[in-house]
mmCIF file of C-alpha atoms in Angstrom:
data_model
loop_
_atom_site.group_PDB
_atom_site.id
_atom_site.type_symbol
_atom_site.label_atom_id
_atom_site.label_comp_id
_atom_site.label_asym_id
_atom_site.label_seq_id
_atom_site.Cartn_x
_atom_site.Cartn_y
_atom_site.Cartn_z
ATOM 1 C CA MET A 1 -8.498 14.535 -17.809
ATOM 2 C CA ALA A 2 -8.355 10.996 -16.273
ATOM 3 C CA GLU A 3 -9.173 11.674 -12.637
ATOM 4 C CA PHE A 4 -9.119 8.441 -10.338
ATOM 5 C CA LYS A 5 -11.600 8.413 -7.323
ATOM 6 C CA PHE A 6 -12.437 6.454 -4.067
ATOM 7 C CA ARG A 7 -16.450 6.131 -3.279
ATOM 8 C CA MET A 8 -17.360 4.191 0.075
ATOM 9 C CA ARG A 9 -20.648 3.203 1.159
ATOM 10 C CA MET A 10 -21.913 1.926 4.082
ATOM 11 C CA THR A 11 -24.791 -0.304 3.869
ATOM 12 C CA VAL A 12 -27.779 -1.839 5.640
ATOM 13 C CA GLY A 13 -29.616 -4.317 4.245
ATOM 14 C CA ASP A 14 -30.613 -2.212 0.799
ATOM 15 C CA VAL A 15 -30.263 0.991 2.428
ATOM 16 C CA ILE A 16 -27.310 3.171 1.883
ATOM 17 C CA ALA A 17 -26.248 4.642 4.682
ATOM 18 C CA VAL A 18 -23.564 6.685 4.176
ATOM 19 C CA GLY A 19 -22.472 7.623 1.198
ATOM 20 C CA PRO A 20 -20.714 10.262 -0.739
ATOM 21 C CA GLY A 21 -24.067 12.237 -1.491
ATOM 22 C CA LYS A 22 -24.353 12.570 2.442
ATOM 23 C CA ILE A 23 -21.047 13.390 3.061
ATOM 24 C CA ALA A 24 -21.366 16.263 0.885
ATOM 25 C CA LEU A 25 -23.934 17.435 2.453
ATOM 26 C CA LEU A 26 -22.934 17.034 5.932
ATOM 27 C CA GLU A 27 -19.476 19.034 4.587
ATOM 28 C CA ALA A 28 -21.900 22.047 3.172
ATOM 29 C CA LEU A 29 -23.880 22.015 5.676
ATOM 30 C CA ALA A 30 -20.896 22.713 8.212
ATOM 31 C CA GLU A 31 -19.967 25.546 5.689
ATOM 32 C CA THR A 32 -23.037 27.204 5.408
ATOM 33 C CA GLY A 33 -25.096 26.481 8.280
ATOM 34 C CA SER A 34 -28.263 25.811 7.531
ATOM 35 C CA ILE A 35 -30.007 23.130 5.220
ATOM 36 C CA THR A 36 -31.559 25.625 2.450
ATOM 37 C CA ALA A 37 -27.971 26.712 1.770
ATOM 38 C CA ALA A 38 -26.208 23.346 1.513
ATOM 39 C CA ALA A 39 -28.563 22.100 -0.348
ATOM 40 C CA LYS A 40 -28.529 25.043 -2.829
ATOM 41 C CA SER A 41 -24.847 24.858 -2.930
ATOM 42 C CA LEU A 42 -25.350 21.157 -3.975
ATOM 43 C CA GLY A 43 -27.778 22.241 -6.326
ATOM 44 C CA MET A 44 -30.633 20.073 -4.531
ATOM 45 C CA SER A 45 -33.898 21.103 -3.169
ATOM 46 C CA TYR A 46 -34.509 21.502 0.425
ATOM 47 C CA ARG A 47 -36.624 18.291 0.667
ATOM 48 C CA ARG A 48 -34.069 16.324 -0.893
ATOM 49 C CA ALA A 49 -31.645 17.590 1.599
ATOM 50 C CA TRP A 50 -34.261 16.990 4.881
ATOM 51 C CA LEU A 51 -35.040 13.381 3.622
ATOM 52 C CA LEU A 52 -31.315 13.093 3.226
ATOM 53 C CA ILE A 53 -30.797 14.026 6.822
ATOM 54 C CA ASP A 54 -33.324 12.202 8.280
ATOM 55 C CA GLU A 55 -32.169 9.057 6.313
ATOM 56 C CA LEU A 56 -28.943 9.659 7.793
ATOM 57 C CA ASN A 57 -29.426 10.527 11.192
ATOM 58 C CA SER A 58 -32.585 7.175 11.716
ATOM 59 C CA ALA A 59 -29.271 5.427 10.570
ATOM 60 C CA LEU A 60 -27.333 6.235 13.299
ATOM 61 C CA ARG A 61 -26.566 5.838 17.129
ATOM 62 C CA GLU A 62 -26.688 9.634 17.819
ATOM 63 C CA PRO A 63 -28.107 12.155 14.527
ATOM 64 C CA ALA A 64 -25.093 13.817 12.554
ATOM 65 C CA VAL A 65 -26.949 17.216 12.615
ATOM 66 C CA SER A 66 -29.093 19.339 15.093
ATOM 67 C CA THR A 67 -31.535 21.579 13.758
ATOM 68 C CA ALA A 68 -32.213 24.245 16.728
ATOM 69 C CA GLN A 69 -35.994 25.650 16.765
ATOM 70 C CA GLY A 70 -37.362 29.224 16.948
ATOM 71 C CA GLY A 71 -36.840 32.618 16.251
ATOM 72 C CA ALA A 72 -38.264 34.645 13.612
ATOM 73 C CA LYS A 73 -36.063 32.553 11.003
ATOM 74 C CA GLY A 74 -35.784 29.787 12.523
ATOM 75 C CA GLY A 75 -32.546 28.256 14.261
ATOM 76 C CA GLY A 76 -30.039 27.067 11.559
ATOM 77 C CA SER A 77 -28.875 23.607 11.466
ATOM 78 C CA LYS A 78 -25.351 22.297 12.517
ATOM 79 C CA LEU A 79 -23.422 18.937 12.348
ATOM 80 C CA THR A 80 -23.253 16.858 15.965
ATOM 81 C CA PRO A 81 -20.412 16.140 17.292
ATOM 82 C CA GLN A 82 -20.973 12.493 15.964
ATOM 83 C CA GLY A 83 -21.576 13.902 12.806
ATOM 84 C CA GLU A 84 -18.241 16.154 12.752
ATOM 85 C CA GLN A 85 -17.032 12.254 13.134
ATOM 86 C CA LEU A 86 -18.820 10.889 10.354
ATOM 87 C CA VAL A 87 -16.941 13.300 7.760
ATOM 88 C CA ALA A 88 -13.691 12.774 9.439
ATOM 89 C CA LEU A 89 -13.278 9.486 9.379
ATOM 90 C CA TYR A 90 -14.710 8.887 5.911
ATOM 91 C CA ARG A 91 -12.479 11.363 4.418
ATOM 92 C CA GLU A 92 -9.324 9.527 6.434
ATOM 93 C CA ILE A 93 -9.779 6.540 5.063
ATOM 94 C CA GLU A 94 -10.588 8.187 1.880
ATOM 95 C CA ALA A 95 -7.105 9.829 2.188
ATOM 96 C CA ARG A 96 -5.500 6.069 3.723
ATOM 97 C CA ALA A 97 -6.721 4.804 0.503
ATOM 98 C CA LEU A 98 -5.426 6.853 -1.903
ATOM 99 C CA ALA A 99 -1.971 6.899 -0.340
ATOM 100 C CA HIS A 100 -1.579 3.290 0.097
ATOM 101 C CA CYS A 101 -2.756 2.638 -3.924
ATOM 102 C CA GLU A 102 -0.557 4.710 -5.717
ATOM 103 C CA GLU A 103 1.542 2.789 -7.187
ATOM 104 C CA PRO A 104 -1.758 0.479 -8.916
ATOM 105 C CA ILE A 105 -4.039 3.590 -9.289
ATOM 106 C CA ASP A 106 -1.143 4.904 -11.551
ATOM 107 C CA GLN A 107 -0.922 1.779 -13.642
ATOM 108 C CA LEU A 108 -5.008 2.237 -14.111
ATOM 109 C CA LEU A 109 -4.859 5.833 -14.856
ATOM 110 C CA ARG A 110 -1.818 4.515 -17.841
ATOM 111 C CA MET A 111 -4.337 2.266 -19.139
ATOM 112 C CA LEU A 112 -6.868 5.243 -20.472
ATOM 113 C CA ARG A 113 -6.308 6.281 -24.083
ATOM 114 C CA MET B 1 -26.092 -6.287 8.481
ATOM 115 C CA ALA B 2 -23.740 -3.480 8.254
ATOM 116 C CA GLU B 3 -21.268 -3.581 5.286
ATOM 117 C CA PHE B 4 -18.727 -0.851 4.485
ATOM 118 C CA LYS B 5 -17.751 -0.955 0.897
ATOM 119 C CA PHE B 6 -15.299 0.659 -1.701
ATOM 120 C CA ARG B 7 -16.152 1.669 -4.888
ATOM 121 C CA MET B 8 -14.143 3.252 -7.637
ATOM 122 C CA ARG B 9 -14.001 5.512 -10.560
ATOM 123 C CA MET B 10 -11.901 6.651 -13.204
ATOM 124 C CA THR B 11 -13.741 9.315 -14.956
ATOM 125 C CA VAL B 12 -12.387 11.047 -17.711
ATOM 126 C CA GLY B 13 -14.127 14.809 -18.502
ATOM 127 C CA ASP B 14 -17.895 14.094 -17.284
ATOM 128 C CA VAL B 15 -17.433 10.200 -18.795
ATOM 129 C CA ILE B 16 -17.241 7.490 -16.372
ATOM 130 C CA ALA B 17 -14.840 5.244 -18.305
ATOM 131 C CA VAL B 18 -14.628 2.464 -15.719
ATOM 132 C CA GLY B 19 -16.558 2.088 -12.341
ATOM 133 C CA PRO B 20 -18.391 -0.833 -10.285
ATOM 134 C CA GLY B 21 -20.460 -1.177 -13.041
ATOM 135 C CA LYS B 22 -18.471 -2.571 -15.714
ATOM 136 C CA ILE B 23 -15.370 -4.014 -14.016
ATOM 137 C CA ALA B 24 -18.953 -6.983 -12.796
ATOM 138 C CA LEU B 25 -19.481 -7.071 -16.299
ATOM 139 C CA LEU B 26 -16.300 -7.934 -16.886
ATOM 140 C CA GLU B 27 -16.169 -10.534 -14.017
ATOM 141 C CA ALA B 28 -19.384 -11.961 -15.456
ATOM 142 C CA LEU B 29 -17.938 -11.943 -19.103
ATOM 143 C CA ALA B 30 -14.607 -14.060 -18.481
ATOM 144 C CA GLU B 31 -17.228 -16.789 -16.175
ATOM 145 C CA THR B 32 -19.173 -17.217 -18.933
ATOM 146 C CA GLY B 33 -17.565 -16.164 -22.340
ATOM 147 C CA SER B 34 -20.291 -14.720 -24.044
ATOM 148 C CA ILE B 35 -22.130 -10.958 -23.377
ATOM 149 C CA THR B 36 -25.761 -12.554 -23.700
ATOM 150 C CA ALA B 37 -24.727 -14.703 -20.580
ATOM 151 C CA ALA B 38 -22.923 -11.751 -18.824
ATOM 152 C CA ALA B 39 -25.814 -9.814 -19.334
ATOM 153 C CA LYS B 40 -27.932 -12.086 -17.535
ATOM 154 C CA SER B 41 -26.452 -13.027 -14.720
ATOM 155 C CA LEU B 42 -26.159 -9.521 -14.077
ATOM 156 C CA GLY B 43 -29.752 -9.107 -14.583
ATOM 157 C CA MET B 44 -28.827 -6.215 -17.346
ATOM 158 C CA SER B 45 -29.781 -6.352 -20.790
ATOM 159 C CA TYR B 46 -27.674 -7.546 -23.899
ATOM 160 C CA ARG B 47 -27.965 -3.965 -24.975
ATOM 161 C CA ARG B 48 -26.936 -2.710 -22.053
ATOM 162 C CA ALA B 49 -24.093 -4.810 -21.781
ATOM 163 C CA TRP B 50 -22.897 -4.078 -25.290
ATOM 164 C CA LEU B 51 -22.652 -0.592 -25.026
ATOM 165 C CA LEU B 52 -20.874 -0.663 -21.912
ATOM 166 C CA ILE B 53 -17.962 -2.701 -22.959
ATOM 167 C CA ASP B 54 -17.884 -0.433 -25.862
ATOM 168 C CA GLU B 55 -17.871 2.742 -23.636
ATOM 169 C CA LEU B 56 -14.848 0.660 -22.253
ATOM 170 C CA ASN B 57 -13.441 -0.365 -25.085
ATOM 171 C CA SER B 58 -13.219 3.625 -26.199
ATOM 172 C CA ALA B 59 -11.856 5.182 -22.921
ATOM 173 C CA LEU B 60 -8.746 2.454 -23.065
ATOM 174 C CA ARG B 61 -5.950 2.149 -25.151
ATOM 175 C CA GLU B 62 -6.065 -1.361 -26.066
ATOM 176 C CA PRO B 63 -9.234 -2.358 -25.670
ATOM 177 C CA ALA B 64 -10.731 -5.062 -22.716
ATOM 178 C CA VAL B 65 -13.066 -7.548 -24.569
ATOM 179 C CA SER B 66 -12.486 -8.946 -28.081
ATOM 180 C CA THR B 67 -15.365 -10.714 -29.784
ATOM 181 C CA ALA B 68 -14.584 -12.975 -32.412
ATOM 182 C CA GLN B 69 -16.529 -13.344 -35.230
ATOM 183 C CA GLY B 70 -18.888 -15.820 -37.675
ATOM 184 C CA GLY B 71 -19.526 -19.160 -36.793
ATOM 185 C CA ALA B 72 -23.286 -20.853 -36.598
ATOM 186 C CA LYS B 73 -23.474 -19.282 -32.680
ATOM 187 C CA GLY B 74 -20.640 -15.943 -32.873
ATOM 188 C CA GLY B 75 -17.510 -16.369 -31.473
ATOM 189 C CA GLY B 76 -18.487 -15.500 -28.743
ATOM 190 C CA SER B 77 -16.562 -12.405 -26.116
ATOM 191 C CA LYS B 78 -13.574 -12.958 -23.789
ATOM 192 C CA LEU B 79 -11.318 -10.797 -21.957
ATOM 193 C CA THR B 80 -7.853 -9.287 -23.870
ATOM 194 C CA PRO B 81 -5.020 -9.719 -21.215
ATOM 195 C CA GLN B 82 -5.451 -5.375 -21.029
ATOM 196 C CA GLY B 83 -9.051 -6.500 -19.710
ATOM 197 C CA GLU B 84 -7.694 -8.689 -17.002
ATOM 198 C CA GLN B 85 -5.209 -6.687 -15.952
ATOM 199 C CA LEU B 86 -7.900 -4.227 -15.613
ATOM 200 C CA VAL B 87 -9.945 -6.402 -13.290
ATOM 201 C CA ALA B 88 -7.102 -7.096 -11.469
ATOM 202 C CA LEU B 89 -5.675 -3.954 -10.325
ATOM 203 C CA TYR B 90 -9.081 -2.343 -9.418
ATOM 204 C CA ARG B 91 -9.344 -5.437 -7.167
ATOM 205 C CA GLU B 92 -6.185 -4.888 -6.239
ATOM 206 C CA ILE B 93 -6.902 -1.602 -5.230
ATOM 207 C CA GLU B 94 -9.956 -2.084 -3.518
ATOM 208 C CA ALA B 95 -8.131 -5.165 -0.993
ATOM 209 C CA ARG B 96 -5.069 -2.751 -0.432
ATOM 210 C CA ALA B 97 -7.720 -0.165 0.186
ATOM 211 C CA LEU B 98 -9.444 -2.655 2.887
ATOM 212 C CA ALA B 99 -6.596 -3.708 4.403
ATOM 213 C CA HIS B 100 -5.290 -0.305 5.422
ATOM 214 C CA CYS B 101 -8.755 1.255 6.989
ATOM 215 C CA GLU B 102 -9.235 -1.513 8.602
ATOM 216 C CA GLU B 103 -9.075 0.825 12.380
ATOM 217 C CA PRO B 104 -11.387 4.092 10.882
ATOM 218 C CA ILE B 105 -13.915 1.180 8.934
ATOM 219 C CA ASP B 106 -14.430 -0.251 12.647
ATOM 220 C CA GLN B 107 -14.755 3.204 13.739
ATOM 221 C CA LEU B 108 -17.278 4.054 11.040
ATOM 222 C CA LEU B 109 -19.446 0.717 11.197
ATOM 223 C CA ARG B 110 -19.519 1.408 15.197
ATOM 224 C CA MET B 111 -21.501 4.462 14.627
ATOM 225 C CA LEU B 112 -24.461 2.859 12.789
ATOM 226 C CA ARG B 113 -27.591 1.525 14.673
#
């Protein structure tokens, strides 16, 4: 079944500061409350998830993820208000783009076998 | 300098039938008139360009590229009317999406350092 998708990126020079992978990771983190569980749910290593979040936090004025320290099992991680805003804006752009492009998207899909 | 980009994809099952790479290749082909020159202008091997075009043609009801046979240097390649329509629709979608998302895109860009 054919599917059309918008995938948005923000780049700073050669670095992809924000893209669909990082947004999916933030959403998984919001759902699971830990980087370990979020990484697992996306089939990603903990190390890769941690690096993506670190890269994202460095690219933003305010970090998207905060990690509580301490306790026997560590404190878990969660989205900051800025992280929540980032995800919301990304998904809003995706939804608006889809809503305003229904007709040419249909035409494009009809060109496929 | 931060930049926001829409990248659109059409997938059929696991296959990316159309994406930004194939559209850029079609545009380069329209400009240069040969797969060799188009591949070179994108820093891509001839083989890779040929495979992408073959994959694209197979995914479409009508091929996007036609290659003339014969002559000492071969006949060159060009976009079919369907290939031209594919590129035009893709760029129309990109332009419409950008036009309708200016405000949330600005908000997103302002979140970057």
